[in-house]
CSV table of C-alpha atoms and ligand atoms in Angstrom, one decimal:
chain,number,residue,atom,x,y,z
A,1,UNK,CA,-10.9,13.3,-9.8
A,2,UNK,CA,-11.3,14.9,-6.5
A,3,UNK,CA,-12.3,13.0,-3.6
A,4,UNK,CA,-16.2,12.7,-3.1
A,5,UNK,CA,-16.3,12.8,0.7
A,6,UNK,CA,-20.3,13.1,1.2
A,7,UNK,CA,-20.7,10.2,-1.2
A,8,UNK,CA,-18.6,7.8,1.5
A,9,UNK,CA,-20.4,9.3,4.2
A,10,UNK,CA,-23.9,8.5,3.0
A,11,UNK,CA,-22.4,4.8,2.3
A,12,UNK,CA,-20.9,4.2,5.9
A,13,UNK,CA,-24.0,2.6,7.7
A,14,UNK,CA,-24.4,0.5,5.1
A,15,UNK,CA,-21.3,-0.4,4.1
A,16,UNK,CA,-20.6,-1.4,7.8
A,17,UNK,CA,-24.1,-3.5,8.2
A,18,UNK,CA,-22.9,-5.2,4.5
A,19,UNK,CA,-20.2,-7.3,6.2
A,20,UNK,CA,-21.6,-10.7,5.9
A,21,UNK,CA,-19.4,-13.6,7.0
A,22,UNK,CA,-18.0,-15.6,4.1
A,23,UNK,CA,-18.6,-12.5,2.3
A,24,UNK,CA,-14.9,-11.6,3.9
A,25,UNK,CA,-13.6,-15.0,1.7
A,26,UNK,CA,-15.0,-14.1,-1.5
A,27,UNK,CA,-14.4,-10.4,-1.2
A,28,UNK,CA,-10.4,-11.2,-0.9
A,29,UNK,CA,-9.9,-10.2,2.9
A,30,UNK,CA,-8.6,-13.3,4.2
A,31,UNK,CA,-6.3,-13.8,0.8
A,32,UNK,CA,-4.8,-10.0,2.2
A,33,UNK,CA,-4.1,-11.6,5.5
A,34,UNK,CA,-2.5,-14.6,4.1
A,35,UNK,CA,-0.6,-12.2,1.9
A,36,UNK,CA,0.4,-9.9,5.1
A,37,UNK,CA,1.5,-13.2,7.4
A,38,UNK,CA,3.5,-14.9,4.4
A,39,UNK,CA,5.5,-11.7,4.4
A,40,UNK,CA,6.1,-11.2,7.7
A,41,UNK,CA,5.3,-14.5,9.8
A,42,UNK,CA,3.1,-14.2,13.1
A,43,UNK,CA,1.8,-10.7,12.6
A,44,UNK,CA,1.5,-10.3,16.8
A,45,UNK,CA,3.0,-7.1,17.2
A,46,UNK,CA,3.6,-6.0,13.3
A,47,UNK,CA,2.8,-2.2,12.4
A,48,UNK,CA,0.2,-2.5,9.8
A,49,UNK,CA,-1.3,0.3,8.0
A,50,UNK,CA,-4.4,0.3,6.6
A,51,UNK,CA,-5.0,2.4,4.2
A,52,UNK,CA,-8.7,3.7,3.3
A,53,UNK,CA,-9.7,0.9,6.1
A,54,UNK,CA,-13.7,2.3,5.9
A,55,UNK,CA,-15.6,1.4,9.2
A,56,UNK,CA,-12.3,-1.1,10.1
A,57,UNK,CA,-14.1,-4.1,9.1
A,58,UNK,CA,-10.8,-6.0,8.6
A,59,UNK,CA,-8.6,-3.7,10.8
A,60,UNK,CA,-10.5,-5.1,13.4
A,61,UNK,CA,-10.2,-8.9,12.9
A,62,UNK,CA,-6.1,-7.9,12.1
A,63,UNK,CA,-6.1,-6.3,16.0
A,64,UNK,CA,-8.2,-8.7,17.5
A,65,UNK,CA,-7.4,-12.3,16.1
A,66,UNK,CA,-4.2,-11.3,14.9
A,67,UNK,CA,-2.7,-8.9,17.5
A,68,UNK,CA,-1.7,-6.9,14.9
A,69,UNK,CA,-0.8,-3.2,16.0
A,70,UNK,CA,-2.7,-1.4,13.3
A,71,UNK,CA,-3.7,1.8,12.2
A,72,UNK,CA,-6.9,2.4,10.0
A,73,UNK,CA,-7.2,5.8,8.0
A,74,UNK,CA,-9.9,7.1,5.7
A,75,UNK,CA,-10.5,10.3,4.6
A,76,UNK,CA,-14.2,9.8,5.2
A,77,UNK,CA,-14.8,10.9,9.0
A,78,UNK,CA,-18.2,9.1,8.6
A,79,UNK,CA,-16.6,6.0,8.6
A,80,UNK,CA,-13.8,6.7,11.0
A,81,UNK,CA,-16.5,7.6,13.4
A,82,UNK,CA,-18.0,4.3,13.0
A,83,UNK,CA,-14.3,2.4,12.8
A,84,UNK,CA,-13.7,4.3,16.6
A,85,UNK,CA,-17.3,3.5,17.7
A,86,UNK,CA,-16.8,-0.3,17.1
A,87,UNK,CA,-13.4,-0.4,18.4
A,88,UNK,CA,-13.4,2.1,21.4
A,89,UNK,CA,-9.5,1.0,21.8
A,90,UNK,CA,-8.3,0.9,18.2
A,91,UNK,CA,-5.9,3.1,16.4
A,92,UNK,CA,-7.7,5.4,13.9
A,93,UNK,CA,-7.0,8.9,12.3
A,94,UNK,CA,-9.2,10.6,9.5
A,95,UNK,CA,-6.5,11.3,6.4
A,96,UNK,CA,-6.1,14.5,5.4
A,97,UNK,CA,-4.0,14.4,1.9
A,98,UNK,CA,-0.6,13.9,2.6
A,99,UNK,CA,0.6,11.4,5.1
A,100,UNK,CA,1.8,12.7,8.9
A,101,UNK,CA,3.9,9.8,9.7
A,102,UNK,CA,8.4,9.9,9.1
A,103,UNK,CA,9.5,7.6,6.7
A,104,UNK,CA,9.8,3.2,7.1
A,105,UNK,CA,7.9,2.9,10.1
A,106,UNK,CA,5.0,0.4,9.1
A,107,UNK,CA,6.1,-3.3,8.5
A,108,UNK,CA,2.8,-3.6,6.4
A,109,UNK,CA,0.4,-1.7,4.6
A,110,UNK,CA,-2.9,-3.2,3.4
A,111,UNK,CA,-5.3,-1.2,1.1
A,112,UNK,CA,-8.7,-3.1,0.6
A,113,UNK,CA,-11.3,-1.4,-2.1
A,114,UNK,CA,-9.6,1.6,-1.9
A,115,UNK,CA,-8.2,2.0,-5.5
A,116,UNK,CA,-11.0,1.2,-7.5
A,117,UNK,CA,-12.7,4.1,-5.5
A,118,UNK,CA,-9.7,6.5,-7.3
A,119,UNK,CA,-10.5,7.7,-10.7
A,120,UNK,CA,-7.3,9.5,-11.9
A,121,UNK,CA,-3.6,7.8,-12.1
A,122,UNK,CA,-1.7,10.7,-10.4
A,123,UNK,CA,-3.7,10.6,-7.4
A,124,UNK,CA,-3.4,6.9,-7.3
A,125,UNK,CA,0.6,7.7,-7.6
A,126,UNK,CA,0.7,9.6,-5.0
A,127,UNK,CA,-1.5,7.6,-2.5
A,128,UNK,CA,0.9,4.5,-3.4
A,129,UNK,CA,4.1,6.3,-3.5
A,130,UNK,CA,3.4,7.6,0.5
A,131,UNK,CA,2.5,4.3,1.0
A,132,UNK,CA,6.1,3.2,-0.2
A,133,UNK,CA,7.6,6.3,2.1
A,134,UNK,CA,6.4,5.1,5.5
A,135,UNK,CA,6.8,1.2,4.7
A,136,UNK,CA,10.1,-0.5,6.1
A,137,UNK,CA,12.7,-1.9,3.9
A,138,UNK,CA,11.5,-5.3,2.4
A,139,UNK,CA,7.6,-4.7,3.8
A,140,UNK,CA,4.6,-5.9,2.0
A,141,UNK,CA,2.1,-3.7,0.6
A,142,UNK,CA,-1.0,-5.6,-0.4
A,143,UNK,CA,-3.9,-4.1,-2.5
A,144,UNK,CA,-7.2,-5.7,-3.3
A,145,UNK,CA,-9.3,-4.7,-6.4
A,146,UNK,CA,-11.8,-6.0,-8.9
A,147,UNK,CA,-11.7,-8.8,-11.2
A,148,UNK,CA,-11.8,-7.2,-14.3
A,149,UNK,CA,-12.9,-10.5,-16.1
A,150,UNK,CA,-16.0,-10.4,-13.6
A,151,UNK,CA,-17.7,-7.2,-15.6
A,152,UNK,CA,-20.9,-7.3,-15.4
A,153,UNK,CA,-21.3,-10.7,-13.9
A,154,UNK,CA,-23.8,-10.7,-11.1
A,155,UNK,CA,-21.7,-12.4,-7.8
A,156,UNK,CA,-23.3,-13.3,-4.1
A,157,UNK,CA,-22.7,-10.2,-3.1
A,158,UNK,CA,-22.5,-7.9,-5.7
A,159,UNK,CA,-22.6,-7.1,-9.5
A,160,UNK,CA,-20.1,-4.9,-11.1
A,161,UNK,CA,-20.7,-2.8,-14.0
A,162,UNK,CA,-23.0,-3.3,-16.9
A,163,UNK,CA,-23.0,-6.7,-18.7
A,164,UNK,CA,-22.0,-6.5,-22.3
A,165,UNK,CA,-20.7,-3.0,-21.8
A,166,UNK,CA,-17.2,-2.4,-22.4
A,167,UNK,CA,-15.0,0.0,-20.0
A,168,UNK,CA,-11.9,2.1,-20.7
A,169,UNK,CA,-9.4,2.9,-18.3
A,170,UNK,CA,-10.6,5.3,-16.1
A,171,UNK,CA,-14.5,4.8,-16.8
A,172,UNK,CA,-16.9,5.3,-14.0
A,173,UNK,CA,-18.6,2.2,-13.2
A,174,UNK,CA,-21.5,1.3,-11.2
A,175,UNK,CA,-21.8,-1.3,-8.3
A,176,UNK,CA,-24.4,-2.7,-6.9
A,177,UNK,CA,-24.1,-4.3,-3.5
A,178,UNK,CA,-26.8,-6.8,-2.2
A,179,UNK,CA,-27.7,-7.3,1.2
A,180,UNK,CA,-30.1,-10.0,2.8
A,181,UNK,CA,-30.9,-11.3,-0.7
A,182,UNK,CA,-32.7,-8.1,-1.8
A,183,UNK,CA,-31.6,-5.2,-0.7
A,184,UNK,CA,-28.8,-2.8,-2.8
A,185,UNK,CA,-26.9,-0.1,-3.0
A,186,UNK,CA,-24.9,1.5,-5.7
A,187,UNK,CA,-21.6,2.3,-5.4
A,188,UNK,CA,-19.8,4.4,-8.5
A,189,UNK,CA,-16.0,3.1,-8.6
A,190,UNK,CA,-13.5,3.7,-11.7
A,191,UNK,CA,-12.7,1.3,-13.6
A,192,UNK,CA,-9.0,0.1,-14.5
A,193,UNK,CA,-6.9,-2.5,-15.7
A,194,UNK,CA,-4.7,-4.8,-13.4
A,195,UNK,CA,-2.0,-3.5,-15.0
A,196,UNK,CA,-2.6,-0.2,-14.4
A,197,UNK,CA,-2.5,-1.3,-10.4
A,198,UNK,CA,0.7,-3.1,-10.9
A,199,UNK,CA,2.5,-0.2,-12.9
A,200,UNK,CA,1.7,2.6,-10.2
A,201,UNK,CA,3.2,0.2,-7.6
A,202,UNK,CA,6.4,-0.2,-9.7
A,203,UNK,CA,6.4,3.1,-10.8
A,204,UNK,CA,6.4,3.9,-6.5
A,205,UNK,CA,9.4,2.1,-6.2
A,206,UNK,CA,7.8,-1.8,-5.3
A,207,UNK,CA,10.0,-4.7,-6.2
A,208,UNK,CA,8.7,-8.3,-7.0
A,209,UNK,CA,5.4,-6.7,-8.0
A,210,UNK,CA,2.3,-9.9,-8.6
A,211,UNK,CA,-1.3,-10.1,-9.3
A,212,UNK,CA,-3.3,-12.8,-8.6
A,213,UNK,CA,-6.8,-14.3,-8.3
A,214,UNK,CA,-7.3,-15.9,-5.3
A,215,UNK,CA,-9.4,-18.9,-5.4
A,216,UNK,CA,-10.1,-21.5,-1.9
A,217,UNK,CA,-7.1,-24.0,-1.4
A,218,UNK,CA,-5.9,-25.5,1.4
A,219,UNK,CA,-4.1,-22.1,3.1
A,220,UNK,CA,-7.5,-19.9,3.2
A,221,UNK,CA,-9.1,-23.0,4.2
A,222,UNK,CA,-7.0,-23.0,7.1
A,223,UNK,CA,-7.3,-19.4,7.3
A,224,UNK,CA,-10.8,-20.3,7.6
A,225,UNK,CA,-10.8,-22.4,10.3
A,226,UNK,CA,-8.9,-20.0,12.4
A,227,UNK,CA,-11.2,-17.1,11.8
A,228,UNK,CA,-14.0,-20.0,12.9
A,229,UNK,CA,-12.4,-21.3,15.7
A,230,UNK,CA,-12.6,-17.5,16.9
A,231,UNK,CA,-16.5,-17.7,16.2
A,232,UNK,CA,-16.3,-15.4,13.2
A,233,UNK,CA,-17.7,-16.6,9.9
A,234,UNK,CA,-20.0,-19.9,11.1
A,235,UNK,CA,-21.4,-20.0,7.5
A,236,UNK,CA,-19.1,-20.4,4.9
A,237,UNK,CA,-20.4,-21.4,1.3
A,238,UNK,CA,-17.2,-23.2,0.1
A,239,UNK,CA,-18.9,-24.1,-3.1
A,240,UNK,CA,-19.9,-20.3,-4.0
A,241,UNK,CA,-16.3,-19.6,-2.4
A,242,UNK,CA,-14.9,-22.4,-5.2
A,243,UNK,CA,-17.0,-21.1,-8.0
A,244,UNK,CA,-16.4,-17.0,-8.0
A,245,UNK,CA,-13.2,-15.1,-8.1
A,246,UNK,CA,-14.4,-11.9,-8.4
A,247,UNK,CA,-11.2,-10.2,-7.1
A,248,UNK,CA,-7.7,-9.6,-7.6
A,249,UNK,CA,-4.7,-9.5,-4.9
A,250,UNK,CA,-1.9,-7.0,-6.3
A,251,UNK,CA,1.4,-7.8,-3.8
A,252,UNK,CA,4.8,-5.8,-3.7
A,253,UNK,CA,7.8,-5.8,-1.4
A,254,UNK,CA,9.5,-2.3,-0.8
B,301,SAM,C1,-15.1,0.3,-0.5
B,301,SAM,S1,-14.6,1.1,0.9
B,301,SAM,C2,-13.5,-0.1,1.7
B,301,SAM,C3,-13.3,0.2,3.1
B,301,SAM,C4,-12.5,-0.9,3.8
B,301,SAM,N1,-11.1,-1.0,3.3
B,301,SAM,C5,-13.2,-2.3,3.7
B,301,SAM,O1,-12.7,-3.1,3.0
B,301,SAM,O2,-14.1,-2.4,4.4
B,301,SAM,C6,-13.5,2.3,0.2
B,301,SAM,C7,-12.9,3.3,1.2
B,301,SAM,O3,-11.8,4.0,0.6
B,301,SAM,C8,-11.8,5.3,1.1
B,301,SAM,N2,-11.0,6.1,0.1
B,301,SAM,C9,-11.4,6.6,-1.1
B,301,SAM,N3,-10.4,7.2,-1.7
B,301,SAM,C10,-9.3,7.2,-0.8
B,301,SAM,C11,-8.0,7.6,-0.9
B,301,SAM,N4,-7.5,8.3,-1.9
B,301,SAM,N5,-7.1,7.3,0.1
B,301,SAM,C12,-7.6,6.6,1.2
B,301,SAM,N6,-8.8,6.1,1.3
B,301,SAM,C13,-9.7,6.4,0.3
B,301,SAM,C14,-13.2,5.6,1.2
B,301,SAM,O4,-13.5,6.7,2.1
B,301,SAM,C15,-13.9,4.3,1.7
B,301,SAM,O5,-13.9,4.3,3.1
């Protein structure tokens, strides 16, 4: 399926404007980060790629709270025109199929929401399998994706797919994103099985390959606190935090 570029580029003002604060909890960013730092310790300095990183929404926090060195690419120059805009200093490049960098230069690779935008298996393996090229020996890649249990359950922030309707590997499936209570968008993402995530990452070489749903406990809680004490997320709803786990955290380790 080849790559809908206009479709991103209509999304990017609202897909930037979307990033509520404990949103960033229950959408599996700060789980990423925990991922990223248990990996490779204080992240000040680390190489980090991230890979479809949008308008930088967590690229940003990674620099800034961080000190992460990271790069963001997308292939959408909508949203790495916004990424740049908001981060007049930050690292960003528009992706343009394969990838420009030599081999094992990035101790990290993050890839948030990305995958579940990819509807065909060989383009997933070879996104993943340059991924594994220009990672460093024994560096994490971590990949956040849907919940498939959470089919057409309606969440805080967003509802994916139909209720009651079953998907196949591969499926097209709608999302709706709410903003401010009432407003929405819909996204169309492709639907596929954790295991399908897992096997292209083993299948791209990735050792020690998990999957996970990350719930609150008492690390993101202190991830949490540091992301607070930075002035970033003042509203956190624990409870709706405690009660949905609409995603899943697929780790591997070159
Ligand atoms: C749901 S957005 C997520 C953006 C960002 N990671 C975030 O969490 O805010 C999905 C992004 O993946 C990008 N994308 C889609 N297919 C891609 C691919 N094959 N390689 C890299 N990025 C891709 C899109 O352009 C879009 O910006």
């Amino acid at each position: 399926m080849a790559y809908d570029k206009r479709y991103w580029d209509r999304a990017t003002s609202f897909y930037t404007e979307w990033g509520l604060p404990w949103q960033a909890l229950k959408d599996g960013y700060v789980p990423v980060i925990v991922e990223l730092k248990k990996a490779l310790g204080d992240l000040r300095g680390k190489q980090i790629l991230d890979h479809g990183c949008g308008a930088g929404k967590i690229t940003r926090p990674l620099k800034s709270l961080y000190g992460a060195e990271v790069l963001g690419v997308d292939p959408s120059d909508n949203m790495i025109q916004e990424a740049r805009k908001a981060d007049t200093d930050g690292r960003y490049e528009l992706l343009k199929g394969d990838f420009s960098w030599p081999d094992n230069i990035f101790d990290g690779v993050m890839s948030n929401w990305v995958f579940v935008d990819i509807g065909s298996i060989e383009e997933m393996d070879t996104a993943v399998r340059e991924i594994y090229r220009v990672l460093k020996q024994g560096g994490p890649f971590v990949m956040l994706v849907n919940n498939e249990e959470y089919i057409g359950k309606r969440t805080t922030t967003y509802q994916n797919g139909i209720p009651g309707k079953t998907y196949n590997p591969g499926d097209e499936i709608m999302v709706t994103y709410f903003k401010n209570g009432n407003e929405s968008m819909e996204f169309k993402d492709y639907y596929w099985p954790t295991e399908t995530y897992c096997s292209v990452m083993e299948r791209a070489g990735f050792r020690e390959v998990t999957s996970y749903v990350p719930k609150l406990n008492p690390r993101t809680i202190e991830e949490i606190k540091v992301l607070q004490s930075e002035g970033l997320f003042p509203d956190v709803d624990y409870q709706a935090l405690v009660d949905e786990n609409p995603t899943v955290i697929i780790v591997g380790k070159k």
